[in-house]
Coordinates of C-alpha atoms and ligand atoms in Angstrom, one line a residue:
X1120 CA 17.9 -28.3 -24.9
X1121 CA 16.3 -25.0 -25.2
X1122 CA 18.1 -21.9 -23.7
X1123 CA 16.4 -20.7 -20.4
X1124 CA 17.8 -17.2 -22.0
X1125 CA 16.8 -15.6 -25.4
X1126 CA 17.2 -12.4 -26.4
X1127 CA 17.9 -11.7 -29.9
X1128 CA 16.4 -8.1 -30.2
X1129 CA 15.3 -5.1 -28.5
X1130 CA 11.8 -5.7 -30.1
X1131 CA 10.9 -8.9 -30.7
X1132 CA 7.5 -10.2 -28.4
X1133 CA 8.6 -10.1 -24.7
X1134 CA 8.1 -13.5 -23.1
X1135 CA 9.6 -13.6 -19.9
X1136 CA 11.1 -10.6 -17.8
X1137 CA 13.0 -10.1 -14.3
X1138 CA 11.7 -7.7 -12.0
X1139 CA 12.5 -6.3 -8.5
X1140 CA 9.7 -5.1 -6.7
X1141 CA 11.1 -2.1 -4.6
X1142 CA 11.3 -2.4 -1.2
X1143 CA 12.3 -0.7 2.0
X1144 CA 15.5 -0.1 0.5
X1145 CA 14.4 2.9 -1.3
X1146 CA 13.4 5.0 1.4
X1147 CA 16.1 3.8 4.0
X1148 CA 18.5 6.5 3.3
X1149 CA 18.9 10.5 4.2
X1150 CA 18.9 13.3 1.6
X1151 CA 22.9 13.5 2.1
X1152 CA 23.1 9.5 1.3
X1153 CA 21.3 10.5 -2.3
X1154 CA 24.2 11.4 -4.8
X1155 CA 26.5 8.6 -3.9
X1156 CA 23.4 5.9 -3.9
X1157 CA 23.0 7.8 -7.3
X1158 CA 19.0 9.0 -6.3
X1159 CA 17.9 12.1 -6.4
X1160 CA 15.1 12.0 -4.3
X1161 CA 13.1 9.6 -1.7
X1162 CA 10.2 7.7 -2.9
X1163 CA 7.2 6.8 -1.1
X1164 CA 7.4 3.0 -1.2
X1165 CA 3.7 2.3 -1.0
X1166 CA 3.3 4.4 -3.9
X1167 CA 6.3 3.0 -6.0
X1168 CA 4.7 -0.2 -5.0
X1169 CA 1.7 0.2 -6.2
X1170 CA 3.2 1.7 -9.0
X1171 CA 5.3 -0.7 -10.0
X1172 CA 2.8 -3.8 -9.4
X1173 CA 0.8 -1.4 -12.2
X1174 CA 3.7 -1.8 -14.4
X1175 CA 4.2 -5.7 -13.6
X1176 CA 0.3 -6.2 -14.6
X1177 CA 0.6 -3.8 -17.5
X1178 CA 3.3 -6.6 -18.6
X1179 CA 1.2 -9.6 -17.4
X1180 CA -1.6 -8.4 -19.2
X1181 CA 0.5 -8.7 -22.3
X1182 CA 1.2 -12.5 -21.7
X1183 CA 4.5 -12.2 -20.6
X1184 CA 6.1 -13.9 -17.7
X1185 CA 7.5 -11.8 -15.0
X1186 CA 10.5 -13.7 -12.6
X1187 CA 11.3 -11.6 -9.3
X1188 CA 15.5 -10.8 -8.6
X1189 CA 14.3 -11.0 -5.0
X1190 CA 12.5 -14.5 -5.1
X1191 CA 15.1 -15.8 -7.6
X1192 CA 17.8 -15.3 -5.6
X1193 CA 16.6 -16.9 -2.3
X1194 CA 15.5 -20.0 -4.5
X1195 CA 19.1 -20.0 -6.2
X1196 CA 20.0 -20.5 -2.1
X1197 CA 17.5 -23.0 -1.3
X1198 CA 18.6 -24.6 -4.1
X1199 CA 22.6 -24.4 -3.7
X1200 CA 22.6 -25.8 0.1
X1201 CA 24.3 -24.6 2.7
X1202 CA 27.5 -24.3 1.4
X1203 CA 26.4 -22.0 -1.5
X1204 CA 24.7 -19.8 0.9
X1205 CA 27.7 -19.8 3.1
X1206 CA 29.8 -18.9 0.5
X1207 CA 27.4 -16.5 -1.4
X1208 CA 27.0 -14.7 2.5
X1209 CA 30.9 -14.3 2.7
X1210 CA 31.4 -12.7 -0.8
X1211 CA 28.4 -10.1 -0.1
X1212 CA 29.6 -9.1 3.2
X1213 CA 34.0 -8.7 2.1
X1214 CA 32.3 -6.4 -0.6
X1215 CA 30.8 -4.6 1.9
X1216 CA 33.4 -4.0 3.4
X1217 CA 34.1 -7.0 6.0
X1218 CA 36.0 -9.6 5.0
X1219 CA 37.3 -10.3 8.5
X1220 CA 36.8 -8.6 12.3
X1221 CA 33.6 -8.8 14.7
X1222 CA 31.7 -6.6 12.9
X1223 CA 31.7 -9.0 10.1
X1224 CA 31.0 -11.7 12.7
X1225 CA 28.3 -9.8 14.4
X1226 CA 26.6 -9.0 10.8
X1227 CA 27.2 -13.0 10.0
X1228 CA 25.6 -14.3 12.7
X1229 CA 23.0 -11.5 12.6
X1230 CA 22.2 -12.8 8.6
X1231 CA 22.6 -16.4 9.0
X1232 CA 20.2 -16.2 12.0
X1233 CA 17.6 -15.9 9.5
X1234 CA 15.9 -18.0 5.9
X1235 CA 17.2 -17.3 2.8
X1236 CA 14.5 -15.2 1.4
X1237 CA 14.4 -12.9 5.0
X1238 CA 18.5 -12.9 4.5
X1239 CA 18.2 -11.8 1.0
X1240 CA 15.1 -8.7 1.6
X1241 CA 17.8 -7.7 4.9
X1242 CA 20.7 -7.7 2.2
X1243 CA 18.9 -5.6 -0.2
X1244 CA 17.2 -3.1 2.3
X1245 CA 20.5 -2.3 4.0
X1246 CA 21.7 -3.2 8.2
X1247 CA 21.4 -0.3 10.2
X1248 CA 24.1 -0.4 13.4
X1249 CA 21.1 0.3 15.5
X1250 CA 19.9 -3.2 14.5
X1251 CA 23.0 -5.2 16.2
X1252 CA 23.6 -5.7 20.1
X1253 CA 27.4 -5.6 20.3
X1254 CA 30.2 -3.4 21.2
X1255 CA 33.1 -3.5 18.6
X1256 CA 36.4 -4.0 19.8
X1257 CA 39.5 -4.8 16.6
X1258 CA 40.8 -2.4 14.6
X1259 CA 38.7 -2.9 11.5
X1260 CA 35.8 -1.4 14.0
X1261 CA 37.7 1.1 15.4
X1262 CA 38.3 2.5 12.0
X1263 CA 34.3 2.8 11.3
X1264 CA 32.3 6.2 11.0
X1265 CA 30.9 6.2 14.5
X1266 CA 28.4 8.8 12.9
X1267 CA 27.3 6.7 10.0
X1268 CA 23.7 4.9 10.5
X1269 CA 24.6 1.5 8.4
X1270 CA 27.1 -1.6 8.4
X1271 CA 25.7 -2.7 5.4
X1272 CA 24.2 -0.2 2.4
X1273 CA 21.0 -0.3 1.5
X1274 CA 20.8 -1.4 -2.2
X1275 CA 17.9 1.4 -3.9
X1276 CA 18.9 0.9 -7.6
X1277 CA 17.8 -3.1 -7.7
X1278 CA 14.5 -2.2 -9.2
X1279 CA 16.4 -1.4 -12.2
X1280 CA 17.0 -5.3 -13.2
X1281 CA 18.3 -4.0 -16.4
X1282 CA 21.9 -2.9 -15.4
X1283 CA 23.6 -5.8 -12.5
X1284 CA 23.3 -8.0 -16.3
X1285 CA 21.9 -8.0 -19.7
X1286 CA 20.8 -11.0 -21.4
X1287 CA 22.5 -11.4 -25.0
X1288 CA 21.5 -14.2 -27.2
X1289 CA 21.9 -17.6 -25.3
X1290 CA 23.8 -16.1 -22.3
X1291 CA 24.4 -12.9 -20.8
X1292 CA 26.8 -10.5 -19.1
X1293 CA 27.1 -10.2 -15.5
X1294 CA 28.0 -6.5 -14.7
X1295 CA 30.8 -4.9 -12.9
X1296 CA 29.5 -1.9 -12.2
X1297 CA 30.9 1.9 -11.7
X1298 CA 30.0 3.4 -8.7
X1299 CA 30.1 1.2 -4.9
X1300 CA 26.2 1.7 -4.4
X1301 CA 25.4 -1.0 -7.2
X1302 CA 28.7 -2.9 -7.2
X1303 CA 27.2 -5.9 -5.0
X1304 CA 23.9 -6.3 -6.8
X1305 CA 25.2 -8.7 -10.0
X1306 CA 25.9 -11.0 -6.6
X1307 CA 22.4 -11.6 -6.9
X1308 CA 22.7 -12.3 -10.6
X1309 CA 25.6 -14.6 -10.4
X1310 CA 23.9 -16.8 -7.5
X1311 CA 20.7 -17.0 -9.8
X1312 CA 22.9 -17.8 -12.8
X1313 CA 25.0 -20.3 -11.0
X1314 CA 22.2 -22.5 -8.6
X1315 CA 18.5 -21.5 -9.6
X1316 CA 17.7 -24.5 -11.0
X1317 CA 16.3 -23.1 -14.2
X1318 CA 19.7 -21.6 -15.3
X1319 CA 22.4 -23.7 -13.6
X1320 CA 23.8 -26.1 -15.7
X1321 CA 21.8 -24.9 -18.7
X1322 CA 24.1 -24.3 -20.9
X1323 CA 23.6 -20.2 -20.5
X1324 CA 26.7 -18.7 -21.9
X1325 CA 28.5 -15.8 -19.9
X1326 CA 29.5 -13.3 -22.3
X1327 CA 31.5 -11.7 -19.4
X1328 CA 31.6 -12.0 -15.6
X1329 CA 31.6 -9.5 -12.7
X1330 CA 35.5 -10.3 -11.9
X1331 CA 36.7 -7.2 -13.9
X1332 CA 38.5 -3.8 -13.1
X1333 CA 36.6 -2.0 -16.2
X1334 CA 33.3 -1.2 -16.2
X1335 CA 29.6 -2.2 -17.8
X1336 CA 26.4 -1.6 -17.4
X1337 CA 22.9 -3.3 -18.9
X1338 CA 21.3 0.2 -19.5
X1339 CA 24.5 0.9 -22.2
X1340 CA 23.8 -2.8 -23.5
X1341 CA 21.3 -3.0 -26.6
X1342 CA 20.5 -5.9 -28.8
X1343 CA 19.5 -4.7 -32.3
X1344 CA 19.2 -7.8 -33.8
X1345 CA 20.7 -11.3 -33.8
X1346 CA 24.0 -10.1 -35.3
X1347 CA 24.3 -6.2 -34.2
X1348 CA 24.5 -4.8 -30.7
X1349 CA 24.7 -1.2 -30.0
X1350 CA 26.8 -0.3 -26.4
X1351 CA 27.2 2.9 -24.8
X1352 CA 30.6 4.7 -24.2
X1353 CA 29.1 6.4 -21.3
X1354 CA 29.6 7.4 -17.6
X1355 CA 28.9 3.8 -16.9
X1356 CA 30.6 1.8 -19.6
X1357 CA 34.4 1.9 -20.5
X1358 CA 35.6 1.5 -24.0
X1359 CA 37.7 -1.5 -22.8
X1360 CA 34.6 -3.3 -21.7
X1361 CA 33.3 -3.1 -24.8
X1362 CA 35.9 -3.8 -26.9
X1363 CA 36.2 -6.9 -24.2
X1364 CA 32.6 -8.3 -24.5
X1365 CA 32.9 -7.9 -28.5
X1366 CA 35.7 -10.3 -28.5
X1367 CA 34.0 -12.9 -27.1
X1368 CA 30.2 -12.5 -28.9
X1369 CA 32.6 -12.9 -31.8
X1370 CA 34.2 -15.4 -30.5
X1371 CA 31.4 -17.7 -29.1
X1372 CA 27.9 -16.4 -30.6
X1373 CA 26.3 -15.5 -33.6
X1374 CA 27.2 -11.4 -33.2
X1375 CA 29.5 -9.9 -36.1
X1376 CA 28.7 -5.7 -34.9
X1377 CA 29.0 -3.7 -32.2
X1378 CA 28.4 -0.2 -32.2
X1379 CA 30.1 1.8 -30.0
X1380 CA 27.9 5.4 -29.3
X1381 CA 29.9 8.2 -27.1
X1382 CA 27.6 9.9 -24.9
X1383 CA 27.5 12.8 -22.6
X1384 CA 29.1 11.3 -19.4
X1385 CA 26.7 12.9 -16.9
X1386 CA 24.0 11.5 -14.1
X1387 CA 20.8 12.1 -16.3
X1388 CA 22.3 10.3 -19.4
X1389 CA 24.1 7.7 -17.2
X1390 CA 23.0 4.8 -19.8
X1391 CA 22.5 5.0 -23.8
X1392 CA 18.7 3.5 -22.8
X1393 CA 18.4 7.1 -21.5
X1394 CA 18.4 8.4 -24.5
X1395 CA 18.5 6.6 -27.1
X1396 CA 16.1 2.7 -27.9
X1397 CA 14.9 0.7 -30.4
X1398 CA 11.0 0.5 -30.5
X1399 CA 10.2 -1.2 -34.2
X1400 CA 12.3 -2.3 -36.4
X1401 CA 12.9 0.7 -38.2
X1402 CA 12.2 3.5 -35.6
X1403 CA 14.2 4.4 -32.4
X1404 CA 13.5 6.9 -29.7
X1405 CA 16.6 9.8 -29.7
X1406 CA 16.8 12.3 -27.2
X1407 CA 18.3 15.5 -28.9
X1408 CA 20.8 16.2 -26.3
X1409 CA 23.0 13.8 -27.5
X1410 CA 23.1 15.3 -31.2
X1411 CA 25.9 17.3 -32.0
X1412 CA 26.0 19.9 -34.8
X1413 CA 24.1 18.9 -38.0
X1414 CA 22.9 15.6 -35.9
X1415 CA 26.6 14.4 -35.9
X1416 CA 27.6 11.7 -33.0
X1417 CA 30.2 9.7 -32.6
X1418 CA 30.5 5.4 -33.3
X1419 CA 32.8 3.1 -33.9
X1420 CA 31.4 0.1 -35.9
X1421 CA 33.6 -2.8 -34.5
X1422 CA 33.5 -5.9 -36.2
X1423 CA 36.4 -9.2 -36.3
X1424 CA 39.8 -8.0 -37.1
X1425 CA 42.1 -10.2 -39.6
X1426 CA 43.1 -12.9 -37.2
X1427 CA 41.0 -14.5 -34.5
X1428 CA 41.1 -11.9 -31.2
X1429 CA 41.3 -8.9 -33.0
X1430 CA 39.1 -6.2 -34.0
X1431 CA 38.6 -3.8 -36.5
X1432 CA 37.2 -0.5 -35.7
X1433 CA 35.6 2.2 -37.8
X1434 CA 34.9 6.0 -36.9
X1435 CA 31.4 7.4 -38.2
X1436 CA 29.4 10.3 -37.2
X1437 CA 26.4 10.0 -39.0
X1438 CA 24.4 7.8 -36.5
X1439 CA 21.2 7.2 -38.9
X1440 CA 23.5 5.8 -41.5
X1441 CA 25.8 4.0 -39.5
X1442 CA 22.4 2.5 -38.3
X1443 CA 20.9 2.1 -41.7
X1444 CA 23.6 0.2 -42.8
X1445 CA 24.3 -2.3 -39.8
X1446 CA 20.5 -3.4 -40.4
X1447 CA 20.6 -3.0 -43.8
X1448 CA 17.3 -1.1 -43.7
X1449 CA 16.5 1.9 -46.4
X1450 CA 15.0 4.5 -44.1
X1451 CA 15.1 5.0 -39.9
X1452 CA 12.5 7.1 -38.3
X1453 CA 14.6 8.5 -35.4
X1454 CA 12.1 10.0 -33.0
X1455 CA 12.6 12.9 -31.1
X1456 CA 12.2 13.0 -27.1
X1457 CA 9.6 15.8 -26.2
X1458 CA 9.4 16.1 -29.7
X1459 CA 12.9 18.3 -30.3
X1460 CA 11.4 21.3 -28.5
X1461 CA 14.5 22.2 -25.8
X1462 CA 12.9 22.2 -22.8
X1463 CA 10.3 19.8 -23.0
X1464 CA 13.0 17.3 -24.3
X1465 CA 15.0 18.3 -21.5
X1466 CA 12.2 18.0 -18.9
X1467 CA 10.9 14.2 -20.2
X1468 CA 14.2 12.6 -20.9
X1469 CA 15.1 13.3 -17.3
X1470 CA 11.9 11.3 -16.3
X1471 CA 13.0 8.9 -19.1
X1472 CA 10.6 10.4 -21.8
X1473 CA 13.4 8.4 -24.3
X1474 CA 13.9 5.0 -22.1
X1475 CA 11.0 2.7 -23.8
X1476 CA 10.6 -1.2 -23.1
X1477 CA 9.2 -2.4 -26.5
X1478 CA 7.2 -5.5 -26.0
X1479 CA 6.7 -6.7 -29.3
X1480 CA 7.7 -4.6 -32.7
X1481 CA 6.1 -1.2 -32.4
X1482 CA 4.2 -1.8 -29.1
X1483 CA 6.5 0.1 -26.0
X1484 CA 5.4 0.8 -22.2
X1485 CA 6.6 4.2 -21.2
X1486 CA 5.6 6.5 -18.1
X1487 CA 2.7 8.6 -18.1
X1488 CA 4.5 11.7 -17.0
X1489 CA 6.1 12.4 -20.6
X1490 CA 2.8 13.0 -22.5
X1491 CA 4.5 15.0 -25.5
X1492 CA 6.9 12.0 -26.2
X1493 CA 3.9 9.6 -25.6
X1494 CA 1.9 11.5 -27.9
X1495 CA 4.2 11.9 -30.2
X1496 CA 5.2 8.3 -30.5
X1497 CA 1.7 7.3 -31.4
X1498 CA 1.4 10.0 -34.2
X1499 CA 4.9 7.6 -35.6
X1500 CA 2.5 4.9 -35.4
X1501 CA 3.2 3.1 -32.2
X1502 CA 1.4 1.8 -30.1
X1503 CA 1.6 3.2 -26.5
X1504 CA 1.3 1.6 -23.2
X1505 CA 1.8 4.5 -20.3
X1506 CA 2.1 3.4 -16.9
X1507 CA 1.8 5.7 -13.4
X1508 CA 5.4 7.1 -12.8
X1509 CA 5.2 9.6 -10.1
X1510 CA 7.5 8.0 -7.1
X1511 CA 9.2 5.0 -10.0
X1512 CA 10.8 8.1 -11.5
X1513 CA 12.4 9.3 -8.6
X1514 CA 15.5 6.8 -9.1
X1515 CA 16.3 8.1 -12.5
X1516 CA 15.2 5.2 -14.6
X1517 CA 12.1 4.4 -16.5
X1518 CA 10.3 1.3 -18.1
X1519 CA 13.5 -0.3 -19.5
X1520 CA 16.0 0.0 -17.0
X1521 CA 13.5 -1.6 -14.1
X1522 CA 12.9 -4.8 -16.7
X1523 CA 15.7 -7.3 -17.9
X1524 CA 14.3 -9.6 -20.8
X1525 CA 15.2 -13.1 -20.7
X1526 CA 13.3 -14.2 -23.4
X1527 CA 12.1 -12.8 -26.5
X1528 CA 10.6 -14.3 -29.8
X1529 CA 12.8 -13.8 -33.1
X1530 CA 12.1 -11.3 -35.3
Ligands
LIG1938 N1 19.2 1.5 -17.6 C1 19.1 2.6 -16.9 N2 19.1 3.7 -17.6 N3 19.1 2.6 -15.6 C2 18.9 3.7 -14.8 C3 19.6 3.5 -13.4 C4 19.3 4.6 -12.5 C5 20.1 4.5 -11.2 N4 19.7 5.5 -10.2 C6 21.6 4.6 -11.5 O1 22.1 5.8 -11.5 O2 22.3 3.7 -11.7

């Protein structure tokens, strides 16, 4: 039986991809909503619509496949029966924060009332109180914000498919996340990977599940090849995640490396895919922020320790060799976001001048906006397919992080 997910690069030709088209959820919020939903401005959906069905074409007119979260995971629920959807209702709503009380019965009744694709575009654009005819009367009521506009969050970051999970090989991970405002959205992941009838029961391996107290993200998740994965140590990703997931790749899959790459734990570098991704086989994108003195960084190589469950874990700062040598390769062309110059680096890598989706060895989409880092890609020989960014941008994530490949040709 073939695998309904394959991934064993970051490179090889991009066959199938999941997408979420934004939606209402990414303008249902106030400026004082924006740091803790982790935006940092409001879009103007039509625009990141129409900008993002540009980037969805751009794909298709590549030959690639392109599966929608949203459409997924109300077939996974037509699928599943009643009892799935039941259940898969319940979850979302305790981890919103109503596992019991009549709010949770008002919001039930107010969810189930519709079909599972209207129930799943309601989930993901948030429920205002304003939407609900009821007066609260327990104590789990009594303790809400009377001031606050929503029961249920509206869900902004789900056009960036590539964090909830990250396809790996045959299987995947399925995220716990960091922050609350993207801690429900690998629900939608799970349901897919559990009842749509082209994963369940497929034999699609899951790396890791969602039922964790430490923390990883898809952005911070890069497969360099069939043995090697690079992760981030990053605001989003916990070293004991890492070292968690590399158990059981060596354990169950044909991975021997992980290299583990410290980054600057702030908002614009949330995810290593915001500055750092493989684009050939030889050549990355590097944003020079993340470059210490003399180009130093630091990584730990992990690979299997001596007896089965451990690992073995070596300290380098050199991050072209430790590269070189995990891919045994003679030479790396590590290109510079905005081409090195301070401020323009600055400038594109915070509209994800650095975060490339490679669609076949050497060929990368990347927004328009960062012309110096698209220009200067194509001087390194790439091949460069820009697509409009203006409103897209606005969440803090570019081409890679609003694209989860689940199947890729070998390299
Ligand atoms: N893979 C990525 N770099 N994703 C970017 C996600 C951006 C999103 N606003 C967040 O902070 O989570």
């Amino acid at each position: 039986m073939t695998s309904p997910i394959h991934v064993t690069s970051e490179i090889g030709k991009l066959k199938t991809v999941l997408l979420k088209r934004p939606g209402r959820e990414i303008e249902n919020f106030t400026p004082d909503m924006m740091p803790r939903l982790l935006f940092d401005d409001i879009p103007y959906l039509p625009i990141a619509q129409k900008e993002h069905d540009y980037f969805a074409d751009t794909l298709r007119d590549n030959g690639i496949e392109v599966l929608y979260l949203e459409k997924l995971a109300a077939e996974a629920l037509d699928a599943g029966g009643d009892k799935v959807r039941d259940d898969f209702l319940e979850q979302m709503l305790t981890e919103s924060g109503y596992a019991t009380g009549t709010i949770h019965d008002a919001l039930k009744e107010y969810l189930d009332s519709m079909n599972n694709q209207d129930m799943v575009n309601k989930i993901m654009e948030g429920v205002r109180k304003n939407e609900i005819d009821f007066v609260p009367t327990d104590l789990v009521s009594a303790a809400e914000t009377e001031d606050y506009e929503f029961y249920m969050d509206p869900m902004p970051n789900l056009y960036f498919t590539r964090d909830p999970s990250a396809c790996i090989g045959e299987g995947l991970s399925i995220n716990h996340m960091t922050f609350a405002a993207r801690q429900r959205e690998s629900l939608f992941n799970e349901i897919i990977i559990d009842h749509h009838p082209r994963f369940a029961n497929k034999g699609v391996h899951v790396w890791r599940d969602r039922n964790h107290d430490t923390r990883i993200e898809g952005g911070d998740e890069l497969v360099l090849n069939d043995h090697v994965m690079a992760i981030g140590v990053s605001q989003r990703t916990s070293a004991d995640a890492i070292q968690d997931i590399a158990k059981n790749l060596f354990k169950d899959g044909h991975f021997d490396t992980v290299i583990a790459i410290k980054i600057p734990h702030n908002h614009a570098m949330m995810h290593l895919d915001t500055v750092f991704t493989m684009i050939n086989y030889d050549q990355f994108t590097v944003h020079p922020g993340i470059l210490g003195e003399g180009g130093h960084i630091d990584t730990w190589t992990i690979t299997p320790g001596k007896n089965e469950g451990e690992l073995h874990l070596e300290h380098r700062t050199d991050l072209k060799a430790v590269l070189k040598d995990a891919l045994k390769l003679d030479d790396l062309d590590l290109i510079p976001t905005g081409g090195g110059d301070p401020i323009i680096a600055g400038r594109e890598q915070w509209n994800d001048g650095s975060n490339t989706l490679a669609i076949a060895p050497g060929v990368v989409v990347t927004y328009n906006r960062n012309y110096v880092s698209n220009d200067l890609l194509r001087k390194h020989g790439l091949k460069v397919l820009e697509v409009i960014s203006s409103e897209l941008s606005r969440g803090r994530g570019g081409p890679r992080c609003m694209s989860c490949p689940i199947v890729r040709e070998d390299i």
